[in-house]
JSON list of C-alpha atoms and ligand atoms in Angstrom, two decimals:
[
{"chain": "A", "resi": 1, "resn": "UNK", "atom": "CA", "xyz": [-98.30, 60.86, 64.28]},
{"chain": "A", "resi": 2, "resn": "UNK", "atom": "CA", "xyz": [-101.11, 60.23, 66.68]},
{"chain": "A", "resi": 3, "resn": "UNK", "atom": "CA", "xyz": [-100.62, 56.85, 67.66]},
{"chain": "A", "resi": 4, "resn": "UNK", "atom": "CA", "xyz": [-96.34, 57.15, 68.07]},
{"chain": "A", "resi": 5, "resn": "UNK", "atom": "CA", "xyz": [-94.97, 56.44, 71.53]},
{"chain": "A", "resi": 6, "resn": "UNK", "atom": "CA", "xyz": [-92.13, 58.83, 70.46]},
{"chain": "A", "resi": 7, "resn": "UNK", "atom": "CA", "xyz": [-94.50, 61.64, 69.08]},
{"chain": "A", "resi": 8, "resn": "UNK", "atom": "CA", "xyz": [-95.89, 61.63, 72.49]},
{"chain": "A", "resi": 9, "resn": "UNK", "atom": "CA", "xyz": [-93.13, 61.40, 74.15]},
{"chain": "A", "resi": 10, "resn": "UNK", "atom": "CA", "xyz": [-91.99, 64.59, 72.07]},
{"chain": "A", "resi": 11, "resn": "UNK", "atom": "CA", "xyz": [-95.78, 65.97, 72.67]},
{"chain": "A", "resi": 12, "resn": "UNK", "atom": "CA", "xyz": [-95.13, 65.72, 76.64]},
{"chain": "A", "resi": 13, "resn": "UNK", "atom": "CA", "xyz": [-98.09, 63.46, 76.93]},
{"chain": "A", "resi": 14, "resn": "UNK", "atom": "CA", "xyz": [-95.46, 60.01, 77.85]},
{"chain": "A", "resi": 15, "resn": "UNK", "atom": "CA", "xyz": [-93.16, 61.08, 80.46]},
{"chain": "A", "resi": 16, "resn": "UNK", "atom": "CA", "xyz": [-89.19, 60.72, 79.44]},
{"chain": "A", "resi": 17, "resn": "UNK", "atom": "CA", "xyz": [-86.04, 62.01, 81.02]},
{"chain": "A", "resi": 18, "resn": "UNK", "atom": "CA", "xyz": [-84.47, 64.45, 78.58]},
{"chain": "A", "resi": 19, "resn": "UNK", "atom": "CA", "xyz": [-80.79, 64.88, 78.19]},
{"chain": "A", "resi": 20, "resn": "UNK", "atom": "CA", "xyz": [-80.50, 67.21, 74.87]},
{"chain": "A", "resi": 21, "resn": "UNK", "atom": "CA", "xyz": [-83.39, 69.43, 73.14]},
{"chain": "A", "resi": 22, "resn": "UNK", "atom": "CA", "xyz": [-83.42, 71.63, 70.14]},
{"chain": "A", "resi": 23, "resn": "UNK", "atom": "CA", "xyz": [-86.14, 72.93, 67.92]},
{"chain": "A", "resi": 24, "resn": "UNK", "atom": "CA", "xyz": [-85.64, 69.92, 65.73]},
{"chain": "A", "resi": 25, "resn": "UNK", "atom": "CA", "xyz": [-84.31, 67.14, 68.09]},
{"chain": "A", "resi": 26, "resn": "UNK", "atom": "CA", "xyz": [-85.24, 65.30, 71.36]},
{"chain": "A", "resi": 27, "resn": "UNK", "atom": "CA", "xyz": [-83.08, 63.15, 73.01]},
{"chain": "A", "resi": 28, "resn": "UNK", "atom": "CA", "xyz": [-84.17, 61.24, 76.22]},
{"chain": "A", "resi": 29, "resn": "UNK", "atom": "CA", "xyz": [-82.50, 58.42, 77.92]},
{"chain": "A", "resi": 30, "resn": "UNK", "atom": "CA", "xyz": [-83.68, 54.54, 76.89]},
{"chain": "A", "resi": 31, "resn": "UNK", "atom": "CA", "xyz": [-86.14, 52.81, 80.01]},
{"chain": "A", "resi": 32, "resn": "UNK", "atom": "CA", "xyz": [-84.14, 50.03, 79.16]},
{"chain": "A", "resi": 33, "resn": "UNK", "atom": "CA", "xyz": [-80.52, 50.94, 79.42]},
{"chain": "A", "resi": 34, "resn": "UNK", "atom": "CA", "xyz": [-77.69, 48.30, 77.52]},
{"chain": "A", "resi": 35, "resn": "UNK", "atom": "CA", "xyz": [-74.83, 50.66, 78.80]},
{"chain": "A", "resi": 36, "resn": "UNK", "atom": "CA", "xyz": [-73.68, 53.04, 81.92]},
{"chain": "A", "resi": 37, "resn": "UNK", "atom": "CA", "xyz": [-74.94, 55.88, 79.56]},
{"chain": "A", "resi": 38, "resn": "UNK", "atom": "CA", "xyz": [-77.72, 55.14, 76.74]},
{"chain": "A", "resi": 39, "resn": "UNK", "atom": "CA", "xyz": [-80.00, 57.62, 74.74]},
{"chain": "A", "resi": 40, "resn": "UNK", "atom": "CA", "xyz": [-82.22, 57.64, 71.97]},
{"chain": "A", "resi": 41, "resn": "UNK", "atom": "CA", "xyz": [-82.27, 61.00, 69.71]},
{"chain": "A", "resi": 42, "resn": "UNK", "atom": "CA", "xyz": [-85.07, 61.23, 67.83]},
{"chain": "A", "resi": 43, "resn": "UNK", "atom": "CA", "xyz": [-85.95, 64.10, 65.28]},
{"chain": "A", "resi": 44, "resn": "UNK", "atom": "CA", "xyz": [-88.79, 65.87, 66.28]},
{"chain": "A", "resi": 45, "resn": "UNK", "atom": "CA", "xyz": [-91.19, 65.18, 62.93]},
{"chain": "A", "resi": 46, "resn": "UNK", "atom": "CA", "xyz": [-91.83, 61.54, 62.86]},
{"chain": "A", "resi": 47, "resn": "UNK", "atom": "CA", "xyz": [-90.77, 59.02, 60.28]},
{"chain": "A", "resi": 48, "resn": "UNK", "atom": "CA", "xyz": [-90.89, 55.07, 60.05]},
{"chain": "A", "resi": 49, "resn": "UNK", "atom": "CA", "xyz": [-87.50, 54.07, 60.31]},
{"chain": "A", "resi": 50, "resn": "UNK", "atom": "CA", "xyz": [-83.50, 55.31, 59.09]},
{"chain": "A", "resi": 51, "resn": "UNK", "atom": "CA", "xyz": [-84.25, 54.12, 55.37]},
{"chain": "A", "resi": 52, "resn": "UNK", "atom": "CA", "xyz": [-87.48, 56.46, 55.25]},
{"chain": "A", "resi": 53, "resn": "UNK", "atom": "CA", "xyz": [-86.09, 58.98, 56.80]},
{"chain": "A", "resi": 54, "resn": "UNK", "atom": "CA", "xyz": [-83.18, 58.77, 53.96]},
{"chain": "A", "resi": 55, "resn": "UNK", "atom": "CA", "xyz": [-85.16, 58.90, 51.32]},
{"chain": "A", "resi": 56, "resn": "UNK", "atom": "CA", "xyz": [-88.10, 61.59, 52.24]},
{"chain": "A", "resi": 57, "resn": "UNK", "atom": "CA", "xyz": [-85.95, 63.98, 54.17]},
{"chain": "A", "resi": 58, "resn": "UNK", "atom": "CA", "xyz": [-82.08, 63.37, 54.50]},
{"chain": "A", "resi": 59, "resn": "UNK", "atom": "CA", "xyz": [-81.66, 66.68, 56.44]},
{"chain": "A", "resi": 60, "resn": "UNK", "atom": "CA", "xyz": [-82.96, 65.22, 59.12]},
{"chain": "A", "resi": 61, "resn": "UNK", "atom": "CA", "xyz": [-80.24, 62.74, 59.20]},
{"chain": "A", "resi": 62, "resn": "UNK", "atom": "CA", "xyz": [-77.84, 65.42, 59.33]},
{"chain": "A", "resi": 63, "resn": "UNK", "atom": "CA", "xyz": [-79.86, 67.69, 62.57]},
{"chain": "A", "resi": 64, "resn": "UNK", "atom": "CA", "xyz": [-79.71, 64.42, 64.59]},
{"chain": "A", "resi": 65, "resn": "UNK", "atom": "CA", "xyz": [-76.46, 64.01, 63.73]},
{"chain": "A", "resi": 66, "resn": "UNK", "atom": "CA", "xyz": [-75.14, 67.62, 64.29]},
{"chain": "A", "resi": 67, "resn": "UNK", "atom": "CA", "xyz": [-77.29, 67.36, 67.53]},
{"chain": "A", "resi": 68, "resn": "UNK", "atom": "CA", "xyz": [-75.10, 64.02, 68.58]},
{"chain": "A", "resi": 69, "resn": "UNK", "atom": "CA", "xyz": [-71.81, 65.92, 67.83]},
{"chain": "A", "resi": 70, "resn": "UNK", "atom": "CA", "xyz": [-73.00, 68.96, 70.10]},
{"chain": "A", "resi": 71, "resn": "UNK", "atom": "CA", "xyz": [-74.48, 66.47, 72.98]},
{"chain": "A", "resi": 72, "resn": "UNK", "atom": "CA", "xyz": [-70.98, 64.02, 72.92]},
{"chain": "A", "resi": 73, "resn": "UNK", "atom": "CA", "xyz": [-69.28, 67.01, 72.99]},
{"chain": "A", "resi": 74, "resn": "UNK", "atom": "CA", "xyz": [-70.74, 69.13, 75.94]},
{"chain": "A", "resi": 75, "resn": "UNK", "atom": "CA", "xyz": [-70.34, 65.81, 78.08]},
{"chain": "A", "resi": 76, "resn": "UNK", "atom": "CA", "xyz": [-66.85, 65.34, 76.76]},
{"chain": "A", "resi": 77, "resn": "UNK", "atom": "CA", "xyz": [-67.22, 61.79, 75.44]},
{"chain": "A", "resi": 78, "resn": "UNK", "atom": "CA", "xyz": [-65.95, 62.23, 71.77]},
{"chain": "A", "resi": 79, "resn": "UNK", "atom": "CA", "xyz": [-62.35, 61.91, 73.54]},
{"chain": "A", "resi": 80, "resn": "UNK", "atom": "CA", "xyz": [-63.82, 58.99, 75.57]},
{"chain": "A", "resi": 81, "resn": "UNK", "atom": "CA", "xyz": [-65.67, 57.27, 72.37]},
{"chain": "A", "resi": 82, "resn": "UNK", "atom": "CA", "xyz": [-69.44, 56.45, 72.45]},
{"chain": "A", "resi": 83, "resn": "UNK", "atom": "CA", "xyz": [-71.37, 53.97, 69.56]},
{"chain": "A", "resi": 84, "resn": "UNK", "atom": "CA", "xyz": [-74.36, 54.93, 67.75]},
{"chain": "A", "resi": 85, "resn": "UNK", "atom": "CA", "xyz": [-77.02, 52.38, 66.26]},
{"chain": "A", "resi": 86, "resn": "UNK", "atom": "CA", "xyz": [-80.55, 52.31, 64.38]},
{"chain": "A", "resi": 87, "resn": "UNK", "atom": "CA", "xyz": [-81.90, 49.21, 63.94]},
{"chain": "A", "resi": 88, "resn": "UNK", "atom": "CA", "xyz": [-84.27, 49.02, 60.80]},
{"chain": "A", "resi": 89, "resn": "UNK", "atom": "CA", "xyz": [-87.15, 46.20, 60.10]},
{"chain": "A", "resi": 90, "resn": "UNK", "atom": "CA", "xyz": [-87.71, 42.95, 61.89]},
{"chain": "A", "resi": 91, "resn": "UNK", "atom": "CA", "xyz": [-84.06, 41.55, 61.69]},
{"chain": "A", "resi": 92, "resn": "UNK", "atom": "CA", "xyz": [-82.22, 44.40, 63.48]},
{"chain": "A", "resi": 93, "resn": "UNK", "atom": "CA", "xyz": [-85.19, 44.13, 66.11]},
{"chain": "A", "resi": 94, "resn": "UNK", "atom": "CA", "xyz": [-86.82, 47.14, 65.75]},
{"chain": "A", "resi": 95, "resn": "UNK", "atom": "CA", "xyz": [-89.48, 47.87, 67.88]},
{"chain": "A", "resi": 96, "resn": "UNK", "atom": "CA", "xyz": [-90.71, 51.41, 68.01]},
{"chain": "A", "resi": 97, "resn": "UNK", "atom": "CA", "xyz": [-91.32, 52.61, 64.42]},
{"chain": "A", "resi": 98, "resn": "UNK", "atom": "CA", "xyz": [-90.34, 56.53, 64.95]},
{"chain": "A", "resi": 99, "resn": "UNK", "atom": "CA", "xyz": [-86.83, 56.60, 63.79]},
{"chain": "A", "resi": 100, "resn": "UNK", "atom": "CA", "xyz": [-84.27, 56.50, 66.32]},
{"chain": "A", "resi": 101, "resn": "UNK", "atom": "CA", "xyz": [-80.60, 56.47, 67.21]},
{"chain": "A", "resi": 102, "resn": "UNK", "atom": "CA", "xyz": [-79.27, 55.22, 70.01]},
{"chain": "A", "resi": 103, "resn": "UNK", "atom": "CA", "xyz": [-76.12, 56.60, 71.67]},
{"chain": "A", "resi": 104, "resn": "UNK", "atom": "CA", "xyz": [-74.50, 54.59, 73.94]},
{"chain": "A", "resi": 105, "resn": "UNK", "atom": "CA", "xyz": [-71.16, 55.31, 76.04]},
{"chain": "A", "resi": 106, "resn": "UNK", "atom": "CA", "xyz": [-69.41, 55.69, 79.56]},
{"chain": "A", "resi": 107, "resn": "UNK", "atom": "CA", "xyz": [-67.66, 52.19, 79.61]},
{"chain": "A", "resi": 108, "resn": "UNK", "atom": "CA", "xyz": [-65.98, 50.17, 77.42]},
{"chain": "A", "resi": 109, "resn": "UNK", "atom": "CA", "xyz": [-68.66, 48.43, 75.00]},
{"chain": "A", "resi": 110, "resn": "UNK", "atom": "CA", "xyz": [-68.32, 44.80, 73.63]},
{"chain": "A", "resi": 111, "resn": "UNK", "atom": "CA", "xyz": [-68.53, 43.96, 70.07]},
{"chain": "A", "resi": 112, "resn": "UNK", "atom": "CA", "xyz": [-71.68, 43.98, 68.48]},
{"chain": "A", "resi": 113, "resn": "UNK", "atom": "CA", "xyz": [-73.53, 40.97, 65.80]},
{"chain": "A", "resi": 114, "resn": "UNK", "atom": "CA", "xyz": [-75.39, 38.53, 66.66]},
{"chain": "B", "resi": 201, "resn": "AMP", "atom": "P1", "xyz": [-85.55, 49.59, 69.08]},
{"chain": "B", "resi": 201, "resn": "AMP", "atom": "O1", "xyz": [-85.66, 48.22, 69.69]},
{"chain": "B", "resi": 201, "resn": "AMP", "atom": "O2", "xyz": [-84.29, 49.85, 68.33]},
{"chain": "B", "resi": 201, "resn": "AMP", "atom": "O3", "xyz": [-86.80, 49.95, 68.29]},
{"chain": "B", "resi": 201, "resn": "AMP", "atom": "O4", "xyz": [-85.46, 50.59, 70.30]},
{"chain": "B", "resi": 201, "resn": "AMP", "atom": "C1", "xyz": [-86.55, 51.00, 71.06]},
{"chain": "B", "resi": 201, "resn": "AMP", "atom": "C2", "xyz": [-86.00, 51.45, 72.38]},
{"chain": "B", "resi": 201, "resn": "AMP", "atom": "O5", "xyz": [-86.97, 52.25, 73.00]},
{"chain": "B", "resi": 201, "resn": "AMP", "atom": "C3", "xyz": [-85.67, 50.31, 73.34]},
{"chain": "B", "resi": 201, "resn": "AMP", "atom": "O6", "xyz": [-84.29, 50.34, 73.69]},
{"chain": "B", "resi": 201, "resn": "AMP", "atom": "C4", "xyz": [-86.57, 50.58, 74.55]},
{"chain": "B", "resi": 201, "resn": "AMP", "atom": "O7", "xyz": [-85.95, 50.29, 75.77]},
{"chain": "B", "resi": 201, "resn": "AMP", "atom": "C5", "xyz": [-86.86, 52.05, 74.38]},
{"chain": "B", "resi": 201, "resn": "AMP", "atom": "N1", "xyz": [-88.10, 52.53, 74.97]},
{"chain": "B", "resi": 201, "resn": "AMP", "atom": "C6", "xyz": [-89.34, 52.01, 74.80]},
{"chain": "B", "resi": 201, "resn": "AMP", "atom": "N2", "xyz": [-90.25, 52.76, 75.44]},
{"chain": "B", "resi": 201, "resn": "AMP", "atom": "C7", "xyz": [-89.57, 53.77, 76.04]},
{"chain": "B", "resi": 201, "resn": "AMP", "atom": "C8", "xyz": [-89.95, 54.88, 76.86]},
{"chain": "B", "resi": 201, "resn": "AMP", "atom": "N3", "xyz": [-91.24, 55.11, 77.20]},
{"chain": "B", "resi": 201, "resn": "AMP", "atom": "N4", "xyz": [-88.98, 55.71, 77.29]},
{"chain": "B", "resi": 201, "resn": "AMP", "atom": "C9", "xyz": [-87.68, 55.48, 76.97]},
{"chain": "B", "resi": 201, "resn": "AMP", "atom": "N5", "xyz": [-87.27, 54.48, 76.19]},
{"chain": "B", "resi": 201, "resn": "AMP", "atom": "C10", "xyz": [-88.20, 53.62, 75.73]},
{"chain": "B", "resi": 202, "resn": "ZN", "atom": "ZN1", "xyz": [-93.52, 59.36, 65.80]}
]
């Protein structure tokens, strides 16, 4: 999509510091970081948000997921334990509509809610 921050992020034309690739997934770390260690993966064809994503092309669900297990893996954090969220609409607070998850890890991490 033309006017995505992600898609050009993914395009090369918005700088980003990658930490995992594969011919369907990018994952880069956040600008804004809420833990010692905190990426977004993003699937490499855009869609709104999780829920569209679900519905038009659950696969894709499962690549960013499969590419999650390989990342948390080759830095050893699935022993360690790591969190993964994607907020969705106007009460979760999303803000960039290319569907995202963000991983975050390397220290103990409060409780989330409000
Ligand atoms: P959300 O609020 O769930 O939509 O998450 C959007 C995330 O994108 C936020 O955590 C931002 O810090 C992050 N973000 C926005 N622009 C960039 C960028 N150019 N590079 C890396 N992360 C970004
Ligand atoms: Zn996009």
């Amino acid at each position: 999509m033309n006017d995505c921050l992600f898609c050009k992020i993914i395009k090369g034309e918005i700088p980003s510091s990658e930490v995992f690739s594969n011919e369907n997934v990018y994952a880069f770390k956040d600008l804004h970081p809420m833990a010692k260690i905190h990426n977004l993966f993003i699937h490499r064809e855009h869609s709104h948000d999780i829920n569209a994503m679900s519905k038009t092309s659950p696969e894709q669900v499962v690549d960013v997921y499969k590419a999650i297990l390989k990342w948390t893996q080759d830095e050893k954090l699935d022993s360690s334990g790591f969190r993964v969220v994607t907020n969705c609409g106007p009460d979760a607070g999303q803000t960039v509509f290319h569907t995202h998850f963000h991983v975050l890890a390397g220290e103990k991490l409060g409780r989330f809610g409000k």
